[in-house]
XYZ file of N, CA and C in Angstrom:
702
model
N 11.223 4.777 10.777
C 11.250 5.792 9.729
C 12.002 5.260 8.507
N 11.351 5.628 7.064
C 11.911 4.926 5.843
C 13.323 5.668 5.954
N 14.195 5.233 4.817
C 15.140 5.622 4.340
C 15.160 5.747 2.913
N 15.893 6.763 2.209
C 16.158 6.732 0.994
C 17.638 7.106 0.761
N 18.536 6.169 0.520
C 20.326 6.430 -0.125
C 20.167 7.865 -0.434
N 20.767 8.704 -0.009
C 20.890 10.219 -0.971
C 19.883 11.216 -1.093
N 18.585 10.533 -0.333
C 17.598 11.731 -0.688
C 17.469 12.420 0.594
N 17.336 13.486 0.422
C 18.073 14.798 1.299
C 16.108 15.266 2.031
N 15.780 14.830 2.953
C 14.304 15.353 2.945
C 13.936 14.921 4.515
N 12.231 15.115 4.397
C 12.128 14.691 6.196
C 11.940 13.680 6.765
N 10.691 13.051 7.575
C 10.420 12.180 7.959
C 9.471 11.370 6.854
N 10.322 10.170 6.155
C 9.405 9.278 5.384
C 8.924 8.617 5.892
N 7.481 8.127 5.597
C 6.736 7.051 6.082
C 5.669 6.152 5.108
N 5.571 4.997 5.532
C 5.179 4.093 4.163
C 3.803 4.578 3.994
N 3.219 5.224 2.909
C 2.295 5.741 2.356
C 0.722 4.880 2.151
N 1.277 3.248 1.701
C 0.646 2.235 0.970
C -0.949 2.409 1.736
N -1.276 2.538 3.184
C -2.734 2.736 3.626
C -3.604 3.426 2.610
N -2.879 4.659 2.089
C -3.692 5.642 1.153
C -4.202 4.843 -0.228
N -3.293 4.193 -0.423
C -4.011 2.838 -2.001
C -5.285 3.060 -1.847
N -5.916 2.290 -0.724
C -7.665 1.883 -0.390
C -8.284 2.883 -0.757
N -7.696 4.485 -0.373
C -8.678 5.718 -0.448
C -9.318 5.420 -2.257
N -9.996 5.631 -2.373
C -10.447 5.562 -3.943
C -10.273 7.061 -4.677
N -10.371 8.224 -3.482
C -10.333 9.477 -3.454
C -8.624 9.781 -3.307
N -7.444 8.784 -3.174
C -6.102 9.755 -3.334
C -6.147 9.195 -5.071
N -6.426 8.638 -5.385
C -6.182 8.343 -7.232
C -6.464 9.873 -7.571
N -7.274 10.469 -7.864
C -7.420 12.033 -8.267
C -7.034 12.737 -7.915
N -6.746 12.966 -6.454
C -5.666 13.566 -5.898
C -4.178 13.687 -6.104
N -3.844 12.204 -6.388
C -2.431 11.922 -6.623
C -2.051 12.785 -8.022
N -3.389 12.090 -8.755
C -3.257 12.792 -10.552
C -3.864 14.023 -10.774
N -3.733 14.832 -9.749
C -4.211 16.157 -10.025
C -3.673 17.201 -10.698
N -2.173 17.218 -10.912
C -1.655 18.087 -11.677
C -1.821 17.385 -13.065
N -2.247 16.643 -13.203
C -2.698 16.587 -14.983
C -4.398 16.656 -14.596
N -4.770 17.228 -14.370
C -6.181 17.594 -14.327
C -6.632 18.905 -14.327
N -6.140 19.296 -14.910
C -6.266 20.832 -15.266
C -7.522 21.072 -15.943
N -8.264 22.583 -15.225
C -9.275 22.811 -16.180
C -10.485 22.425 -14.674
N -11.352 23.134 -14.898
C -12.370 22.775 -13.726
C -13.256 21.834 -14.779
N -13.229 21.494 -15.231
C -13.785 20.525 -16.544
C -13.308 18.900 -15.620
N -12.360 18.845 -15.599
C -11.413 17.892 -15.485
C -11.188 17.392 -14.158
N -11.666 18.601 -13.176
C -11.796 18.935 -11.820
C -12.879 17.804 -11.219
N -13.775 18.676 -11.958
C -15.099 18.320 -11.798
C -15.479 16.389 -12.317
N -15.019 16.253 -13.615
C -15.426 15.209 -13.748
C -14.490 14.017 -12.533
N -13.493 14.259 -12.130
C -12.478 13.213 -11.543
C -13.443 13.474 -9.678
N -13.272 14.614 -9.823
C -13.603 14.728 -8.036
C -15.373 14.315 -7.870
N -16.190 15.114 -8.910
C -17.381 15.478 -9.129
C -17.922 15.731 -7.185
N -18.361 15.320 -6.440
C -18.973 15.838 -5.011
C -18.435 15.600 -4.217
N -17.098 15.309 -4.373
C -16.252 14.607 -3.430
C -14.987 15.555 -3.023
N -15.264 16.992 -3.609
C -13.816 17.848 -3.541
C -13.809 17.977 -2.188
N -14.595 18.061 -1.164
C -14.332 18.497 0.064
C -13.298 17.763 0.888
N -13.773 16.411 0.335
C -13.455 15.307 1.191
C -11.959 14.875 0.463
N -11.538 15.108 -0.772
C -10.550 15.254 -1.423
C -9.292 15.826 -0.636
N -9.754 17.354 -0.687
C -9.136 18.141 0.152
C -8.701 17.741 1.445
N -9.199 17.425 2.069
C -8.783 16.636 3.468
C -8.170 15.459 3.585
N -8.495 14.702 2.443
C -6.849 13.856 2.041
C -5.651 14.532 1.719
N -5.928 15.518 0.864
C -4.476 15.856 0.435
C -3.766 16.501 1.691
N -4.532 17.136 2.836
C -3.993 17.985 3.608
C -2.758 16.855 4.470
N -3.662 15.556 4.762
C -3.112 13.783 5.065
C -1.583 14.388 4.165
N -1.319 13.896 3.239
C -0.280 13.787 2.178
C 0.003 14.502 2.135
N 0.224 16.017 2.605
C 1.177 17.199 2.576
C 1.571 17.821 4.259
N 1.315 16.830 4.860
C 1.445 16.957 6.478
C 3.100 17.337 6.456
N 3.703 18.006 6.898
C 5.098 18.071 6.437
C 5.946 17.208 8.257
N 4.721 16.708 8.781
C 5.677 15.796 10.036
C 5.441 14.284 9.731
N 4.488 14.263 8.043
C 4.970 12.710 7.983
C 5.129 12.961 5.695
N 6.054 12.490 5.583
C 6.494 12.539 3.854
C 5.707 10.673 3.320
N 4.568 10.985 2.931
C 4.390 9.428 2.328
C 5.137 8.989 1.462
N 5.501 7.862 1.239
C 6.425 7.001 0.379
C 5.774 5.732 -0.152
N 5.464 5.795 -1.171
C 5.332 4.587 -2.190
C 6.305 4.055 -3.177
N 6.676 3.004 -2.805
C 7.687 2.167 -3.269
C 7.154 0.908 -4.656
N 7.366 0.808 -5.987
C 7.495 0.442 -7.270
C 8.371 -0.327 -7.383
N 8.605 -1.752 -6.647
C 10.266 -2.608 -7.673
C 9.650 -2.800 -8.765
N 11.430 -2.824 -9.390
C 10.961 -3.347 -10.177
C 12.018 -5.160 -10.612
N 11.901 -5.998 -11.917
C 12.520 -7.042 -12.059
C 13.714 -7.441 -12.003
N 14.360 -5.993 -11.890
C 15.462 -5.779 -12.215
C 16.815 -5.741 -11.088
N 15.682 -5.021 -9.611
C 15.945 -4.733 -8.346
C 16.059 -3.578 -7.965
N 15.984 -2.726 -9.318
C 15.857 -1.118 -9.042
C 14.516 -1.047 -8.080
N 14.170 -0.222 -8.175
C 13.150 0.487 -7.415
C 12.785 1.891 -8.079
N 11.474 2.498 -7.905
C 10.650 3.410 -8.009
C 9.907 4.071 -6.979
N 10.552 5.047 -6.494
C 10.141 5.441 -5.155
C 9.263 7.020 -5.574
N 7.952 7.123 -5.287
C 7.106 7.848 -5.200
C 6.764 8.809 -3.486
N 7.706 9.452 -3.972
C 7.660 10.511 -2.431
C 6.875 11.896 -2.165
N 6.268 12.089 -1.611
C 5.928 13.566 -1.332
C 6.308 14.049 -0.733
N 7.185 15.267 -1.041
C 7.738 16.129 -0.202
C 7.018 17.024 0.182
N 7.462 17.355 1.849
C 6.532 18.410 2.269
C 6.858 19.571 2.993
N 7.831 20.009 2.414
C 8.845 20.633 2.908
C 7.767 22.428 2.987
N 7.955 23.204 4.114
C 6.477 24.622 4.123
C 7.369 24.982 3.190
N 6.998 25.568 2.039
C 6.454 26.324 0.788
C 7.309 25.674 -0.019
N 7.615 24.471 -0.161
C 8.056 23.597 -1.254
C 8.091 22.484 -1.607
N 5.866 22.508 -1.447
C 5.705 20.962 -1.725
C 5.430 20.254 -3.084
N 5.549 18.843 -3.182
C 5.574 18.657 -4.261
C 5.891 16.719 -4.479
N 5.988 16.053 -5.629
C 5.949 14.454 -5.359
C 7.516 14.208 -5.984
N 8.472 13.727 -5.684
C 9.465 13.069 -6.303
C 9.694 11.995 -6.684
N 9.725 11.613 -8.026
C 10.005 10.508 -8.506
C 11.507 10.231 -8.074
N 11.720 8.886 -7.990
C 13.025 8.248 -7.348
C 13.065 7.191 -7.658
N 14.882 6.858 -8.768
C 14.969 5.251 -9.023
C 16.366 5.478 -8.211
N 16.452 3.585 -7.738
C 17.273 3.335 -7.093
C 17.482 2.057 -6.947
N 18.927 1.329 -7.116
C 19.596 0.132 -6.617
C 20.168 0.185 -5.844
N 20.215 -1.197 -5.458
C 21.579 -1.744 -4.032
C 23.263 -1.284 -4.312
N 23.169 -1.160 -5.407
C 24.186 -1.056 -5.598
C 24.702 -0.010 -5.935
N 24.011 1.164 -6.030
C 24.288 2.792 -6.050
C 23.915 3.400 -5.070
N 25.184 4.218 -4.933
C 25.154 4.992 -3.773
C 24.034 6.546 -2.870
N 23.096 6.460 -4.278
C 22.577 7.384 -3.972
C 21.582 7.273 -5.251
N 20.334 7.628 -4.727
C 18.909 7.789 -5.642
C 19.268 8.694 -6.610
N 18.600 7.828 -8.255
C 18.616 9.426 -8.796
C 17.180 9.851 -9.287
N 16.632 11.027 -9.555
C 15.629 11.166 -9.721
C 15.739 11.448 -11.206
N 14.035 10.842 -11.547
C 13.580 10.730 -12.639
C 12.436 12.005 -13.351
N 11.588 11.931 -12.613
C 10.771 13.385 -12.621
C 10.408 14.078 -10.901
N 10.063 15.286 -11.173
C 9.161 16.042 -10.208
C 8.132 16.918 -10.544
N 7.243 16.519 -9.519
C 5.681 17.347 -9.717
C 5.460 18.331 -9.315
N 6.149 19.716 -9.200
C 5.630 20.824 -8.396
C 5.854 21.929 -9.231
N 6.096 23.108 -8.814
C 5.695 24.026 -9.454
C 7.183 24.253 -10.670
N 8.224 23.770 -10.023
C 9.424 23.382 -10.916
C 9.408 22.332 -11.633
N 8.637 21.930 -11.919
C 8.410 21.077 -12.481
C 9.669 20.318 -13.446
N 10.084 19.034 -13.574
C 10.991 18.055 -13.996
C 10.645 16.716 -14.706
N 10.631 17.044 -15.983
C 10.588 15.675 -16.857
C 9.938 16.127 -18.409
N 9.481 15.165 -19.119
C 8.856 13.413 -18.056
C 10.223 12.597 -18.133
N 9.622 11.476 -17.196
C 10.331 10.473 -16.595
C 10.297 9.297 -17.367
N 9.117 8.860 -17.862
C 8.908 7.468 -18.880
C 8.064 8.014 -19.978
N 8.532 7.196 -20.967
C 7.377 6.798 -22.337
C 6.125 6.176 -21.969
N 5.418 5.841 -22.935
C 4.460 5.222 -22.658
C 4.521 3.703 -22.258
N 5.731 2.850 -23.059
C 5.835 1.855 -23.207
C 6.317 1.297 -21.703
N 7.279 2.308 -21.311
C 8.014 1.909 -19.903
C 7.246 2.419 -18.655
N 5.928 2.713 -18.547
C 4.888 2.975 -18.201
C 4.547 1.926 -17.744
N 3.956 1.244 -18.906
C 2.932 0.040 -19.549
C 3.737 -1.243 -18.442
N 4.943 -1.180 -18.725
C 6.324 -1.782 -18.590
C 6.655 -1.890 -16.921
N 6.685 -1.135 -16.495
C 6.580 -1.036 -15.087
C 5.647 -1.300 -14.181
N 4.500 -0.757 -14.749
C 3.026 -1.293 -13.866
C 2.989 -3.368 -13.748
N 3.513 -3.240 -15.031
C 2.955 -4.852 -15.219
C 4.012 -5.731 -14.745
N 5.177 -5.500 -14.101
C 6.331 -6.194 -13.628
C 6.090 -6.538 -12.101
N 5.910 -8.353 -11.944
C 5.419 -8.482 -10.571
C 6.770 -8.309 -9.695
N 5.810 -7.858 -8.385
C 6.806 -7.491 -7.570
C 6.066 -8.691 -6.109
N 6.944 -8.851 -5.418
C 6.690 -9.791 -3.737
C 6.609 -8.702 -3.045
N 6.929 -7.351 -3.186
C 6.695 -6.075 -1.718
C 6.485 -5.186 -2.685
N 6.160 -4.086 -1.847
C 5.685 -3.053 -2.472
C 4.477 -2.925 -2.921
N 4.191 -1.776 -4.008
C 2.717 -1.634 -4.194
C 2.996 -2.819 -5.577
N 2.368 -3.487 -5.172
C 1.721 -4.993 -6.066
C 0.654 -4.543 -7.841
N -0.296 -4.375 -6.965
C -1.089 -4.240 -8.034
C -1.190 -3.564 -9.166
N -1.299 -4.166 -10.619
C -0.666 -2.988 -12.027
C -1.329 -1.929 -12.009
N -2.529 -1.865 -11.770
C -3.139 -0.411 -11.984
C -2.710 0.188 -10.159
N -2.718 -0.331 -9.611
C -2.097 1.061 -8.672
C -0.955 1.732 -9.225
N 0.290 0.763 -9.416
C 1.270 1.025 -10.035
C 1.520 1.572 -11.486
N 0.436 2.125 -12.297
C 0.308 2.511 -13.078
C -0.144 3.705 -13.113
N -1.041 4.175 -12.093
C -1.729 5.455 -11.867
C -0.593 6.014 -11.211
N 0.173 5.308 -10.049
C 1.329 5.750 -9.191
C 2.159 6.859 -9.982
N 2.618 5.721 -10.865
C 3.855 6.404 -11.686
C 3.435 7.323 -12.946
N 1.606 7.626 -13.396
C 1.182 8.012 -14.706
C 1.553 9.716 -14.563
N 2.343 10.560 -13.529
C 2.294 11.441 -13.766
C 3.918 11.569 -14.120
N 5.131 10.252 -14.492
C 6.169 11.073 -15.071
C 5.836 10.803 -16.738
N 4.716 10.368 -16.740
C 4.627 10.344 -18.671
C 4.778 11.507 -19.522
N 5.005 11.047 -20.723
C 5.464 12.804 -21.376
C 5.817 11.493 -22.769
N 4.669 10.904 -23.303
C 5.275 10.763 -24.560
C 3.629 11.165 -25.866
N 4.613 11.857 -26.903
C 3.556 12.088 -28.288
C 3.229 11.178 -28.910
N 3.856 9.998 -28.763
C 3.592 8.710 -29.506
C 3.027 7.689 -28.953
N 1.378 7.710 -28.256
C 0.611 6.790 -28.142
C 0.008 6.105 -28.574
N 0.059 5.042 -28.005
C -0.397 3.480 -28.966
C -2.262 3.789 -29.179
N -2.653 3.089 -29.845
C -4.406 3.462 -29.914
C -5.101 2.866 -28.741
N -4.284 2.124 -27.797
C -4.895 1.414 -26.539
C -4.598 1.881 -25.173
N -3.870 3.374 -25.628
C -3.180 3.558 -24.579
C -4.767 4.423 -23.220
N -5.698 4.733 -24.166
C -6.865 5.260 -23.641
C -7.564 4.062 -22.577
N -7.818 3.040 -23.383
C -8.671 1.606 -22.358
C -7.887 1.578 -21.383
N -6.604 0.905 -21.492
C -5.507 0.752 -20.427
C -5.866 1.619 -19.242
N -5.827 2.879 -19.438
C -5.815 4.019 -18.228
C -7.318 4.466 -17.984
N -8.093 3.522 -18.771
C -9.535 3.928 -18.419
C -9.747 2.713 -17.210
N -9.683 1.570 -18.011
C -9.601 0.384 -16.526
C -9.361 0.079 -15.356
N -8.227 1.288 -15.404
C -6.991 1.166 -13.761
C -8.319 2.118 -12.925
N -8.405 3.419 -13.779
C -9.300 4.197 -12.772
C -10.787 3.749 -12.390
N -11.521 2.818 -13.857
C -12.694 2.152 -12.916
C -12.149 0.919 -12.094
N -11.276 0.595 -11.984
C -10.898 -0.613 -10.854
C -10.729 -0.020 -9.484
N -10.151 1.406 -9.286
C -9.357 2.198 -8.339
C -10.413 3.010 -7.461
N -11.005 3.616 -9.069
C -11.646 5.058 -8.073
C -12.833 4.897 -8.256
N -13.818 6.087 -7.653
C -15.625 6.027 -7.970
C -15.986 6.955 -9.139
N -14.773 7.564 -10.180
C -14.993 8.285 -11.159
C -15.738 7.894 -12.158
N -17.604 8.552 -12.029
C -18.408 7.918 -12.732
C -18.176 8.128 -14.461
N -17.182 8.985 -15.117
C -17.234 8.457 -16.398
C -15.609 8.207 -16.267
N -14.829 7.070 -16.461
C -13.529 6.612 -16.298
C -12.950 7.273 -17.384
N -13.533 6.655 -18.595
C -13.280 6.872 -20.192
C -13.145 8.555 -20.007
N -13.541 9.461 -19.789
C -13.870 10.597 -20.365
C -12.479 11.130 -19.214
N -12.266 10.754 -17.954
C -11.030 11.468 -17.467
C -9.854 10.983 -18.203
N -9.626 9.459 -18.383
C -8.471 8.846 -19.317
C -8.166 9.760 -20.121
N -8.791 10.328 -20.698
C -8.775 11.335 -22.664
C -8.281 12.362 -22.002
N -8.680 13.213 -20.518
C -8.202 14.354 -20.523
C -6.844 13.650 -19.544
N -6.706 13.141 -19.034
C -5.224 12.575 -18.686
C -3.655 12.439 -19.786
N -4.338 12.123 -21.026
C -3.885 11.363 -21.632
C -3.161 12.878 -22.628
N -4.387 13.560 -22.906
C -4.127 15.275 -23.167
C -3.349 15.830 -22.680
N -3.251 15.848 -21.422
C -2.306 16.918 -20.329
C -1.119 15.893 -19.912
N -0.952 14.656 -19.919
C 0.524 14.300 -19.205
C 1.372 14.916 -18.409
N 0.681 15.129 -17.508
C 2.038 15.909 -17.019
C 1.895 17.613 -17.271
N 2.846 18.001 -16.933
C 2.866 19.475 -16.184
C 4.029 20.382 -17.801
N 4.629 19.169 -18.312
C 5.380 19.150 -19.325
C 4.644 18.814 -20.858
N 5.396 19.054 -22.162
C 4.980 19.024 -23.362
C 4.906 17.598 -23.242
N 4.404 16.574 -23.976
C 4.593 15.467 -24.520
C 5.877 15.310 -25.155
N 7.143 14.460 -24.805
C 8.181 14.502 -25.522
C 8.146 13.407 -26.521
N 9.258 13.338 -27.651
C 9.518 12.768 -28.345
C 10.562 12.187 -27.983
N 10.370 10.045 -28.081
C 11.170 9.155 -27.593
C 12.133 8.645 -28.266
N 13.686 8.171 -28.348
C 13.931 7.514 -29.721
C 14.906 6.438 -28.767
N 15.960 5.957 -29.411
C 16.411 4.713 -29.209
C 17.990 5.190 -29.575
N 19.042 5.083 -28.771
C 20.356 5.909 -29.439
C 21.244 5.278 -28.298
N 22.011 4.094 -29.265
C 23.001 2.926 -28.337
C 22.240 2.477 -27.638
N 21.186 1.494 -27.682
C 20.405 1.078 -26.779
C 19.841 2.324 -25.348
N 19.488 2.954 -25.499
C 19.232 3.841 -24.273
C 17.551 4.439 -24.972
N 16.963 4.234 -24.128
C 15.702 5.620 -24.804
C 15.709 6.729 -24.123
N 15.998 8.007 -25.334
C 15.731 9.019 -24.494
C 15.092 9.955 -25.241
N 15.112 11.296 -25.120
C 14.168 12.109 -24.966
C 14.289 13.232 -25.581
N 13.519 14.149 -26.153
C 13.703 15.440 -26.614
C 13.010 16.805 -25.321
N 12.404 15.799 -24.470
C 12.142 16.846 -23.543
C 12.611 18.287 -22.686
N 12.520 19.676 -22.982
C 13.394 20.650 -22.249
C 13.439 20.578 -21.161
N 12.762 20.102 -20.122
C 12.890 19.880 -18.640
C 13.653 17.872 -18.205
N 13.921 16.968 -19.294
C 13.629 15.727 -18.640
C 15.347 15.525 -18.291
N 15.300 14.946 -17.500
C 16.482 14.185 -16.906
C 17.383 13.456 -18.076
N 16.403 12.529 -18.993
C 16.281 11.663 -19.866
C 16.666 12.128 -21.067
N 17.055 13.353 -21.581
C 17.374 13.743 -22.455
C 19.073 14.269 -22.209
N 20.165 13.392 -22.926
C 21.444 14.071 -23.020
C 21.598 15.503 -23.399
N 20.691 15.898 -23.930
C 21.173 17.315 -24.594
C 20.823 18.413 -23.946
N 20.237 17.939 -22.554
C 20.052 18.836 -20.829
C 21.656 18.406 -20.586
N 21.601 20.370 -19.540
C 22.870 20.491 -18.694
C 23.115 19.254 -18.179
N 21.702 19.236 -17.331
C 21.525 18.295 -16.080
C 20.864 17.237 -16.330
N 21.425 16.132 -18.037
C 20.694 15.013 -17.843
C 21.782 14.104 -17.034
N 21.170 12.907 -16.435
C 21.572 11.814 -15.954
C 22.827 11.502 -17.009
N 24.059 10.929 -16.458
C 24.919 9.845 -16.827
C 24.584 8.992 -17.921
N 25.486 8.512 -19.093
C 24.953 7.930 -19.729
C 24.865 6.581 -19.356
N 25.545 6.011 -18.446
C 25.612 4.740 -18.012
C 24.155 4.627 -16.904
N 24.025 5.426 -16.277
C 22.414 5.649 -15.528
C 21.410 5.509 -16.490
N 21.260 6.502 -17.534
C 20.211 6.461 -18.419
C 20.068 4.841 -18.829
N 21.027 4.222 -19.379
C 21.353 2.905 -19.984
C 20.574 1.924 -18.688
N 21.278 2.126 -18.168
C 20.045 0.899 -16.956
C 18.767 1.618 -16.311
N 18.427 2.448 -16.369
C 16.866 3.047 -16.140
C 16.298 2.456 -17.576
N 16.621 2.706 -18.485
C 15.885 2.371 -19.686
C 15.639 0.588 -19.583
N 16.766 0.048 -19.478
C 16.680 -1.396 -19.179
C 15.542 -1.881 -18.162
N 15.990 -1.440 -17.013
C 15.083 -1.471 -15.760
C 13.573 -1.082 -16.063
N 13.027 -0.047 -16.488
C 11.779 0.410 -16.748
C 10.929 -1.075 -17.846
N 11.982 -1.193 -18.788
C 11.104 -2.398 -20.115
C 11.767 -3.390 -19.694
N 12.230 -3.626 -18.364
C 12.137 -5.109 -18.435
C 13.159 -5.983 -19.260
N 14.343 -4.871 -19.945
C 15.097 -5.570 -21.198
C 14.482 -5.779 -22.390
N 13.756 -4.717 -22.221
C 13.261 -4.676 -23.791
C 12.724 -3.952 -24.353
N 12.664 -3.390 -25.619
C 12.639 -1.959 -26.103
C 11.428 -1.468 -26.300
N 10.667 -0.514 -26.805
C 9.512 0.115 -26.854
C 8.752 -0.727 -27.961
């Protein structure tokens, strides 16, 4: 059984089998798929069989865990909690050298964040790792639901159109990217800036923003930001 420093939950277990499904990619990104529009184009004849994955991934006697290093030695831990009537995915960064995970976003009906910009997105997918989930577009779709930024690059559409025709059988890729890219998340699109080396956030729900009760430490924020770009700025 996995472990996570500090995270308070049930039985984790390594998730990574589900990668292959081509059918958990839409699943995973379903709370930015809002709209039976959006439904339809990502699942299109496949909702049945959808459904019976997710039921897999909300089993509450096994919590999947997908694990993200990154260059740095942090980590990005992608959990589903499945706790009866409070399920939902937790984002989780974490080093060897802290005593306890802190979280970055959450996907449920309380929704928490976002977690990254676009850049530290971009930034994370593309940082090779020896374990874990390897590949950039897994690791890009993995982590595409703590995004929450207004300031996208003009490429940020191809990028997330590619991962999903590499991943899934979603016959128009391009046309879910746009509504992905629309909805981010469960949250507004925040606004990113740069303040003492740290990026953070104008978001009302994000961790990432000092001017929350409950943002992160400023010395935390300072190495998540590091950790996410790799040492280097947006």
């Amino acid at each position: 059984m996995l472990k996570i420093p500090g995270y308070e939950g049930g039985p984790l277990v390594d998730g990574s089998a589900y990668l292959d499904d081509p059918l958990f990619w839409p699943v995973h990104l379903g709370s930015c798929l809002r709209g039976e529009d959006a439904q339809r184009a990502a699942f299109g004849a496949d909702w049945d069989a959808a459904m019976e994955l997710y039921r897999g991934l909300s089993d509450e006697r096994e919590w999947p865990v997908f694990s993200v290093p990154l260059c740095s030695g942090h980590t990005v831990h992608v959990v589903y909690r499945n706790f009866d009537g409070d399920r939902g995915v937790d984002y989780l960064m974490y080093h060897p050298a802290w005593s306890a995970v802190e979280t970055l976003a959450v996907d449920d009906g309380h929704f928490m964040g976002p977690g990254m910009a676009w850049p530290e997105l971009l930034s994370a997918a593309r940082q090779p790792a020896p374990e874990g989930v390897a590949d950039t577009d897994a690791r890009l779709l993995l982590l595409f639901p703590t995004l929450g930024d207004a300031q996208l690059p003009d490429d940020a559409a191809i990028v997330l159109t590619d991962a999903l025709a590499a991943l899934t059988l979603i016959e128009e890729p391009a046309e879910v990217a746009s509504m992905l890219l629309e909805n981010q998340g469960q949250w507004a699109p925040a606004h990113w800036s740069p303040a003492d080396g740290i990026w953070i956030n104008d978001g009302g729900h994000s961790y990432r923003n000092p001017g929350n009760a409950f943002a992160l430490p400023e010395v935390r924020l300072l190495e998540i930001s590091n950790a996410l770009t790799g040492g280097h700025g947006r």
